């Protein structure tokens, strides 16, 4: 039996290409983008991007949220400094420690990204982009 749990093995660029393909299919036919893998629809229709101990995908959580214009929350654990030498802090130092990663996520996330602690033991620091209030005249879409 096929598991309902999915591991995302795509880059943010691949996700955005799938979104573009889905929009093209929707415009060209009444299928609503049926040829694009159905899992992408859930990603593009989500209200927020969340990563709990996402390992090497930590930066990708924030990158995807920014690309889709969604709020995010990420609880990082491992730094993987050697895998991401391009990550730099505002002063140019490379991201090497957990505290560096938290600082980088705040800088990279958005000017309004915040950090807080969740109520459990362990790596419990969360960096998040708060949900923005609706623009005047618009209502916030409720989750199904």
mmCIF file of C-alpha atoms in Angstrom:
data_model
loop_
_atom_site.group_PDB
_atom_site.id
_atom_site.type_symbol
_atom_site.label_atom_id
_atom_site.label_comp_id
_atom_site.label_asym_id
_atom_site.label_seq_id
_atom_site.Cartn_x
_atom_site.Cartn_y
_atom_site.Cartn_z
ATOM 1 C CA UNK A 1 0.000 0.000 0.000
ATOM 2 C CA UNK A 2 1.194 3.497 -0.794
ATOM 3 C CA UNK A 3 1.918 5.637 2.255
ATOM 4 C CA UNK A 4 0.108 8.944 2.576
ATOM 5 C CA UNK A 5 3.252 10.516 4.023
ATOM 6 C CA UNK A 6 5.436 12.211 1.431
ATOM 7 C CA UNK A 7 9.028 13.243 1.483
ATOM 8 C CA UNK A 8 9.717 16.321 -0.581
ATOM 9 C CA UNK A 9 12.635 15.594 -2.874
ATOM 10 C CA UNK A 10 12.278 18.659 -5.061
ATOM 11 C CA UNK A 11 14.115 21.944 -5.108
ATOM 12 C CA UNK A 12 12.288 25.230 -4.740
ATOM 13 C CA UNK A 13 12.989 25.915 -8.428
ATOM 14 C CA UNK A 14 11.306 22.605 -9.340
ATOM 15 C CA UNK A 15 8.335 23.511 -7.152
ATOM 16 C CA UNK A 16 7.955 26.887 -8.842
ATOM 17 C CA UNK A 17 8.240 25.241 -12.278
ATOM 18 C CA UNK A 18 5.457 22.832 -11.276
ATOM 19 C CA UNK A 19 3.346 25.776 -10.133
ATOM 20 C CA UNK A 20 3.865 27.492 -13.487
ATOM 21 C CA UNK A 21 2.981 24.258 -15.345
ATOM 22 C CA UNK A 22 -0.137 23.833 -13.223
ATOM 23 C CA UNK A 23 -1.242 27.400 -13.970
ATOM 24 C CA UNK A 24 -0.611 26.859 -17.705
ATOM 25 C CA UNK A 25 -2.608 23.621 -17.713
ATOM 26 C CA UNK A 26 -5.461 25.304 -15.862
ATOM 27 C CA UNK A 27 -5.527 28.126 -18.417
ATOM 28 C CA UNK A 28 -5.358 25.730 -21.386
ATOM 29 C CA UNK A 29 -7.933 23.154 -20.310
ATOM 30 C CA UNK A 30 -10.744 22.444 -17.950
ATOM 31 C CA UNK A 31 -8.769 19.623 -16.268
ATOM 32 C CA UNK A 32 -7.596 22.025 -13.583
ATOM 33 C CA UNK A 33 -3.980 20.932 -13.964
ATOM 34 C CA UNK A 34 -4.574 17.185 -13.627
ATOM 35 C CA UNK A 35 -1.299 16.317 -15.396
ATOM 36 C CA UNK A 36 0.770 18.019 -12.708
ATOM 37 C CA UNK A 37 1.358 15.681 -9.784
ATOM 38 C CA UNK A 38 -1.520 16.129 -7.370
ATOM 39 C CA UNK A 39 0.782 16.648 -4.379
ATOM 40 C CA UNK A 40 1.806 20.035 -5.711
ATOM 41 C CA UNK A 41 -1.750 21.324 -5.413
ATOM 42 C CA UNK A 42 -1.603 20.886 -1.641
ATOM 43 C CA UNK A 43 1.674 22.796 -1.520
ATOM 44 C CA UNK A 44 0.409 25.712 -3.592
ATOM 45 C CA UNK A 45 -2.897 25.930 -1.719
ATOM 46 C CA UNK A 46 -1.391 25.793 1.764
ATOM 47 C CA UNK A 47 -1.743 28.654 4.204
ATOM 48 C CA UNK A 48 1.820 28.419 5.612
ATOM 49 C CA UNK A 49 5.070 26.504 5.111
ATOM 50 C CA UNK A 50 6.229 24.635 8.223
ATOM 51 C CA UNK A 51 9.473 22.787 8.905
ATOM 52 C CA UNK A 52 10.091 20.874 12.126
ATOM 53 C CA UNK A 53 13.700 19.656 12.308
ATOM 54 C CA UNK A 54 13.952 19.805 8.493
ATOM 55 C CA UNK A 55 17.707 19.117 8.363
ATOM 56 C CA UNK A 56 19.116 20.174 4.958
ATOM 57 C CA UNK A 57 15.700 21.536 3.898
ATOM 58 C CA UNK A 58 15.705 24.239 6.583
ATOM 59 C CA UNK A 59 16.663 27.037 4.167
ATOM 60 C CA UNK A 60 14.319 25.596 1.540
ATOM 61 C CA UNK A 61 11.344 25.967 3.896
ATOM 62 C CA UNK A 62 12.012 29.686 4.151
ATOM 63 C CA UNK A 63 12.869 30.033 0.453
ATOM 64 C CA UNK A 64 9.638 28.324 -0.648
ATOM 65 C CA UNK A 65 7.553 30.385 1.758
ATOM 66 C CA UNK A 66 9.080 33.592 0.422
ATOM 67 C CA UNK A 67 8.596 32.492 -3.209
ATOM 68 C CA UNK A 68 4.934 31.640 -2.607
ATOM 69 C CA UNK A 69 4.302 34.676 -0.408
ATOM 70 C CA UNK A 70 3.295 32.509 2.560
ATOM 71 C CA UNK A 71 4.129 32.827 6.238
ATOM 72 C CA UNK A 72 6.509 30.209 7.598
ATOM 73 C CA UNK A 73 7.647 28.588 10.796
ATOM 74 C CA UNK A 74 10.816 26.538 11.072
ATOM 75 C CA UNK A 75 12.303 24.750 14.071
ATOM 76 C CA UNK A 76 15.917 24.127 13.038
ATOM 77 C CA UNK A 77 18.113 21.555 14.661
ATOM 78 C CA UNK A 78 21.270 20.713 12.742
ATOM 79 C CA UNK A 79 23.391 23.376 11.075
ATOM 80 C CA UNK A 80 24.935 21.382 8.172
ATOM 81 C CA UNK A 81 27.507 24.133 7.811
ATOM 82 C CA UNK A 82 29.690 22.164 5.384
ATOM 83 C CA UNK A 83 26.709 21.519 3.086
ATOM 84 C CA UNK A 84 25.856 25.234 2.829
ATOM 85 C CA UNK A 85 29.055 27.307 2.703
ATOM 86 C CA UNK A 86 27.158 30.080 0.867
ATOM 87 C CA UNK A 87 25.175 30.961 4.007
ATOM 88 C CA UNK A 88 26.637 34.148 5.426
ATOM 89 C CA UNK A 89 25.647 36.392 8.307
ATOM 90 C CA UNK A 90 25.205 40.150 7.937
ATOM 91 C CA UNK A 91 28.850 40.707 8.920
ATOM 92 C CA UNK A 92 30.064 38.207 6.284
ATOM 93 C CA UNK A 93 30.927 35.361 8.679
ATOM 94 C CA UNK A 94 29.860 31.900 7.531
ATOM 95 C CA UNK A 95 26.999 30.137 9.315
ATOM 96 C CA UNK A 96 28.776 27.525 11.478
ATOM 97 C CA UNK A 97 26.844 27.149 14.748
ATOM 98 C CA UNK A 98 23.216 26.655 15.743
ATOM 99 C CA UNK A 99 23.035 30.277 16.945
ATOM 100 C CA UNK A 100 24.459 31.396 13.590
ATOM 101 C CA UNK A 101 21.763 29.392 11.789
ATOM 102 C CA UNK A 102 19.004 30.993 13.859
ATOM 103 C CA UNK A 103 20.416 34.446 13.109
ATOM 104 C CA UNK A 104 20.719 33.631 9.395
ATOM 105 C CA UNK A 105 17.144 32.333 9.227
ATOM 106 C CA UNK A 106 15.892 35.565 10.754
ATOM 107 C CA UNK A 107 17.894 37.644 8.280
ATOM 108 C CA UNK A 108 17.008 35.469 5.296
ATOM 109 C CA UNK A 109 13.378 34.955 6.288
ATOM 110 C CA UNK A 110 12.069 38.482 6.143
ATOM 111 C CA UNK A 111 12.507 41.798 7.906
ATOM 112 C CA UNK A 112 9.584 40.865 10.157
ATOM 113 C CA UNK A 113 10.731 37.303 10.956
ATOM 114 C CA UNK A 114 10.623 36.595 14.671
ATOM 115 C CA UNK A 115 11.952 33.948 16.996
ATOM 116 C CA UNK A 116 10.448 32.324 20.046
ATOM 117 C CA UNK A 117 10.616 29.103 22.036
ATOM 118 C CA UNK A 118 8.144 26.231 21.883
ATOM 119 C CA UNK A 119 7.103 24.481 25.064
ATOM 120 C CA UNK A 120 9.052 21.220 24.793
ATOM 121 C CA UNK A 121 12.533 20.033 25.717
ATOM 122 C CA UNK A 122 15.262 19.987 23.077
ATOM 123 C CA UNK A 123 15.909 22.203 20.078
ATOM 124 C CA UNK A 124 12.741 24.231 20.514
ATOM 125 C CA UNK A 125 13.540 27.605 19.010
ATOM 126 C CA UNK A 126 11.134 28.577 16.235
ATOM 127 C CA UNK A 127 11.797 31.230 13.608
ATOM 128 C CA UNK A 128 8.614 32.386 11.958
ATOM 129 C CA UNK A 129 7.044 34.936 9.687
ATOM 130 C CA UNK A 130 3.768 35.992 11.261
ATOM 131 C CA UNK A 131 0.579 35.806 9.253
ATOM 132 C CA UNK A 132 -0.108 39.233 7.859
ATOM 133 C CA UNK A 133 -3.540 40.745 8.462
ATOM 134 C CA UNK A 134 -5.732 40.892 5.350
ATOM 135 C CA UNK A 135 -5.564 44.010 3.222
ATOM 136 C CA UNK A 136 -8.515 46.316 3.811
ATOM 137 C CA UNK A 137 -11.551 44.937 2.008
ATOM 138 C CA UNK A 138 -10.220 41.362 1.828
ATOM 139 C CA UNK A 139 -11.142 38.539 4.135
ATOM 140 C CA UNK A 140 -8.691 35.914 5.354
ATOM 141 C CA UNK A 141 -9.317 32.542 3.733
ATOM 142 C CA UNK A 142 -10.139 29.870 6.292
ATOM 143 C CA UNK A 143 -8.467 26.471 6.173
ATOM 144 C CA UNK A 144 -10.758 23.688 4.949
#
